[in-house]
Amino acid sequence: MRHAAEDLLRELAPQVLGTLVRRYGVFDACEDAVQDALLAAALQWPEAGVPDNPRGWLVTVASRRLVDQIRSDSARRSREDTLALATPQAELLGHAADTVPDADRDDSLALLFLCCHPALSPASRIALTLRAVGGLTTAQIAAAFLVPEATMAQRVSRAKQTVKASRTPLAVPEGTDLTERLAEVRHVLYLIFNEGYTTTGGSDGTGLTAPELAAEAIRLTRMLHHLVPDDTETAGLLALMLLTDARRPARTGPCGEVVPLAEQDRAQWDRGAIAEGTDLISRTLPLGRIGPYQLQAAIAAVHDEAQDTGATDWPQILALYEILEQFGPNPMVSLNRAVALAMVHGPAAGLDLVAVLETDNRMARHHRLLATRAHLLELLGEHKAASASYREAARRTTSAPERRHLSTHAQRLEDPDAP
């Protein structure tokens, strides 16, 4: 019962906040009121049961909290008067929380756009999206990103003040502005998923992934896809997340150790997610409006459909990476192409491309480039050079599980008889 209520609250959070922002226009105060309402529901619903009209219950409780919040501050008396004039008298008098007709439209998409406001930094967009649209508490977001709760609270507060100062209305952009802003929303969801799938932190010994964060990114992307079903890149992003997250159960061993793709037990992969993601990208690609997320999803599908590494269609993956590079220079894409190139034309060909990437200041000492070079050197039998590169990669990663994995690999090359 408790988990069902939590899932429902996450689904309703952006709808309720969107309703309040559209009615009253004060984003920061509305967001605080909604969080109070969500907390009240989390405490009451598991014991008392979910109301017949849960969304109406939350809207009413949040509206009451908003009115109380403004009334309690004498310095905001003018705002109270303005709000009172804008609020129906029946709303101020109060009524049973679950008797409000559930007729308000769903403003979740408009709220996503508001939280991904161009004036905010990527980190602030992520934090505000998780708080306002995802319904996560500040403590939960701080824990996911391994920062103090006070730091995250300041980040969220500054983001809300920036949105408030912008006076941006709660509305979905139109025309070319919609295309540009939709790309920003997708990028934020992509960053949230990546942070959950491979945490950038972990230096304290925590795991490689933050499954709850990845799951939240998938949930929000499902919502976005439902609201813009004809947008092929949004469909591609959802497919990419599903196809990638399907491998998560096999990415770590029983002690939290990293398990590379080639060594994963594919029986542990989520076949339902693979089937859904494959079907989605198979229906989307023929529409002709191909973009980077669709191409990455197609690459993930080729990996997921192979019975083992040896059965992987590497020539197709290489061709997809070559197309993906045409959308703009991206050293990470080129690094992945180096691996595919090595699988098709041999490790020496892959190393040639890695050498080119080493001239890029963004990648020269990146741990992923060093680890890739080490892997290709190992395939060539140059174990001493490979070991040195693995150890350098281990020194540069911020992830404790990855550091242990890379160091262990270096040790095995240095001492093949070691356990």
PDB file of N, CA, C and O in Angstrom, residues 36 68 106 123 142 160 164 175 203 210 246 260 271 289 297 304 315 341 344 351 373-374 410-411:
ATOM      1  N   ASP A  36       4.358  20.420   0.890  1.00  0.00           N
ATOM      2  CA  ASP A  36       3.647  20.204   2.160  1.00  0.00           C
ATOM      3  C   ASP A  36       2.475  19.244   1.972  1.00  0.00           C
ATOM      4  O   ASP A  36       2.232  18.363   2.804  1.00  0.00           O
ATOM      5  N   ASP A  68      -2.528  29.835   3.718  1.00  0.00           N
ATOM      6  CA  ASP A  68      -2.032  29.974   5.093  1.00  0.00           C
ATOM      7  C   ASP A  68      -0.629  30.564   5.120  1.00  0.00           C
ATOM      8  O   ASP A  68      -0.291  31.388   5.976  1.00  0.00           O
ATOM      9  N   ASP A 106      -3.997  18.796 -17.357  1.00  0.00           N
ATOM     10  CA  ASP A 106      -2.677  18.372 -16.893  1.00  0.00           C
ATOM     11  C   ASP A 106      -1.624  19.323 -17.455  1.00  0.00           C
ATOM     12  O   ASP A 106      -1.403  19.383 -18.658  1.00  0.00           O
ATOM     13  N   ALA A 123      22.742  21.988 -13.981  1.00  0.00           N
ATOM     14  CA  ALA A 123      22.601  21.395 -12.644  1.00  0.00           C
ATOM     15  C   ALA A 123      21.329  21.874 -11.964  1.00  0.00           C
ATOM     16  O   ALA A 123      20.622  21.091 -11.301  1.00  0.00           O
ATOM     17  N   ALA A 142      19.685  15.434  -2.950  1.00  0.00           N
ATOM     18  CA  ALA A 142      21.045  15.614  -2.447  1.00  0.00           C
ATOM     19  C   ALA A 142      21.751  14.273  -2.298  1.00  0.00           C
ATOM     20  O   ALA A 142      22.930  14.131  -2.651  1.00  0.00           O
ATOM     21  N   LYS A 160      14.355  28.356  -8.125  1.00  0.00           N
ATOM     22  CA  LYS A 160      12.970  28.839  -8.022  1.00  0.00           C
ATOM     23  C   LYS A 160      12.918  30.357  -8.109  1.00  0.00           C
ATOM     24  O   LYS A 160      12.010  30.922  -8.748  1.00  0.00           O
ATOM     25  N   LYS A 164      11.002  32.558 -10.901  1.00  0.00           N
ATOM     26  CA  LYS A 164      10.063  33.595 -10.457  1.00  0.00           C
ATOM     27  C   LYS A 164      10.406  34.936 -11.094  1.00  0.00           C
ATOM     28  O   LYS A 164       9.521  35.643 -11.599  1.00  0.00           O
ATOM     29  N   GLY A 175       5.790  26.662 -32.019  1.00  0.00           N
ATOM     30  CA  GLY A 175       6.630  26.886 -33.188  1.00  0.00           C
ATOM     31  C   GLY A 175       8.070  26.464 -32.984  1.00  0.00           C
ATOM     32  O   GLY A 175       8.364  25.452 -32.357  1.00  0.00           O
ATOM     33  N   SER A 203      32.869   7.992  -4.804  1.00  0.00           N
ATOM     34  CA  SER A 203      34.193   7.915  -4.214  1.00  0.00           C
ATOM     35  C   SER A 203      34.154   7.426  -2.779  1.00  0.00           C
ATOM     36  O   SER A 203      35.173   7.050  -2.212  1.00  0.00           O
ATOM     37  N   ALA A 210      22.506   4.451  -9.445  1.00  0.00           N
ATOM     38  CA  ALA A 210      21.466   4.935  -8.541  1.00  0.00           C
ATOM     39  C   ALA A 210      20.140   4.606  -9.219  1.00  0.00           C
ATOM     40  O   ALA A 210      19.572   5.441  -9.927  1.00  0.00           O
ATOM     41  N   ALA A 246      17.888  -1.827 -19.213  1.00  0.00           N
ATOM     42  CA  ALA A 246      17.604  -3.263 -19.191  1.00  0.00           C
ATOM     43  C   ALA A 246      18.814  -4.087 -18.764  1.00  0.00           C
ATOM     44  O   ALA A 246      18.674  -5.179 -18.212  1.00  0.00           O
ATOM     45  N   PRO A 260      31.911  -5.791 -17.079  1.00  0.00           N
ATOM     46  CA  PRO A 260      31.861  -5.218 -18.434  1.00  0.00           C
ATOM     47  C   PRO A 260      30.794  -5.890 -19.289  1.00  0.00           C
ATOM     48  O   PRO A 260      30.396  -7.032 -19.034  1.00  0.00           O
ATOM     49  N   ARG A 271      14.238  -8.517 -20.248  1.00  0.00           N
ATOM     50  CA  ARG A 271      13.771  -8.765 -21.617  1.00  0.00           C
ATOM     51  C   ARG A 271      12.513  -7.970 -21.951  1.00  0.00           C
ATOM     52  O   ARG A 271      12.274  -7.622 -23.107  1.00  0.00           O
ATOM     53  N   ARG A 289      12.673  11.166 -39.523  1.00  0.00           N
ATOM     54  CA  ARG A 289      13.240  12.323 -38.825  1.00  0.00           C
ATOM     55  C   ARG A 289      14.228  11.806 -37.781  1.00  0.00           C
ATOM     56  O   ARG A 289      13.974  11.814 -36.576  1.00  0.00           O
ATOM     57  N   ALA A 297      19.749   4.788 -29.516  1.00  0.00           N
ATOM     58  CA  ALA A 297      18.815   3.707 -29.181  1.00  0.00           C
ATOM     59  C   ALA A 297      18.993   2.533 -30.135  1.00  0.00           C
ATOM     60  O   ALA A 297      18.935   1.364 -29.726  1.00  0.00           O
ATOM     61  N   ASP A 304      21.633  -5.288 -27.420  1.00  0.00           N
ATOM     62  CA  ASP A 304      20.710  -6.049 -26.584  1.00  0.00           C
ATOM     63  C   ASP A 304      20.142  -7.273 -27.284  1.00  0.00           C
ATOM     64  O   ASP A 304      19.771  -8.255 -26.632  1.00  0.00           O
ATOM     65  N   PRO A 315      29.695  -4.446 -37.482  1.00  0.00           N
ATOM     66  CA  PRO A 315      29.671  -3.557 -38.657  1.00  0.00           C
ATOM     67  C   PRO A 315      28.472  -2.609 -38.636  1.00  0.00           C
ATOM     68  O   PRO A 315      28.601  -1.433 -39.007  1.00  0.00           O
ATOM     69  N   LEU A 341      35.293   0.183 -34.225  1.00  0.00           N
ATOM     70  CA  LEU A 341      36.280   0.072 -35.292  1.00  0.00           C
ATOM     71  C   LEU A 341      37.254  -1.066 -34.997  1.00  0.00           C
ATOM     72  O   LEU A 341      37.624  -1.842 -35.894  1.00  0.00           O
ATOM     73  N   VAL A 344      35.726  -4.442 -35.708  1.00  0.00           N
ATOM     74  CA  VAL A 344      35.523  -4.740 -37.133  1.00  0.00           C
ATOM     75  C   VAL A 344      36.849  -4.874 -37.864  1.00  0.00           C
ATOM     76  O   VAL A 344      37.058  -5.816 -38.658  1.00  0.00           O
ATOM     77  N   LEU A 351      43.114   1.861 -32.008  1.00  0.00           N
ATOM     78  CA  LEU A 351      44.139   2.664 -31.335  1.00  0.00           C
ATOM     79  C   LEU A 351      44.521   3.905 -32.144  1.00  0.00           C
ATOM     80  O   LEU A 351      44.847   4.946 -31.567  1.00  0.00           O
ATOM     81  N   ARG A 373      42.007   2.736 -24.320  1.00  0.00           N
ATOM     82  CA  ARG A 373      43.343   2.475 -24.845  1.00  0.00           C
ATOM     83  C   ARG A 373      43.935   1.218 -24.192  1.00  0.00           C
ATOM     84  O   ARG A 373      44.546   0.370 -24.864  1.00  0.00           O
ATOM     85  N   ALA A 374      43.741   1.091 -22.873  1.00  0.00           N
ATOM     86  CA  ALA A 374      44.247  -0.086 -22.174  1.00  0.00           C
ATOM     87  C   ALA A 374      43.630  -1.369 -22.725  1.00  0.00           C
ATOM     88  O   ALA A 374      44.332  -2.367 -22.944  1.00  0.00           O
ATOM     89  N   ALA A 410      44.454  -4.208 -14.082  1.00  0.00           N
ATOM     90  CA  ALA A 410      45.897  -3.943 -14.196  1.00  0.00           C
ATOM     91  C   ALA A 410      46.689  -5.004 -13.439  1.00  0.00           C
ATOM     92  O   ALA A 410      47.710  -5.517 -13.937  1.00  0.00           O
ATOM     93  N   GLN A 411      46.219  -5.349 -12.253  1.00  0.00           N
ATOM     94  CA  GLN A 411      46.906  -6.366 -11.441  1.00  0.00           C
ATOM     95  C   GLN A 411      46.940  -7.711 -12.137  1.00  0.00           C
ATOM     96  O   GLN A 411      47.971  -8.407 -12.105  1.00  0.00           O
TER      97      GLN A 411
END
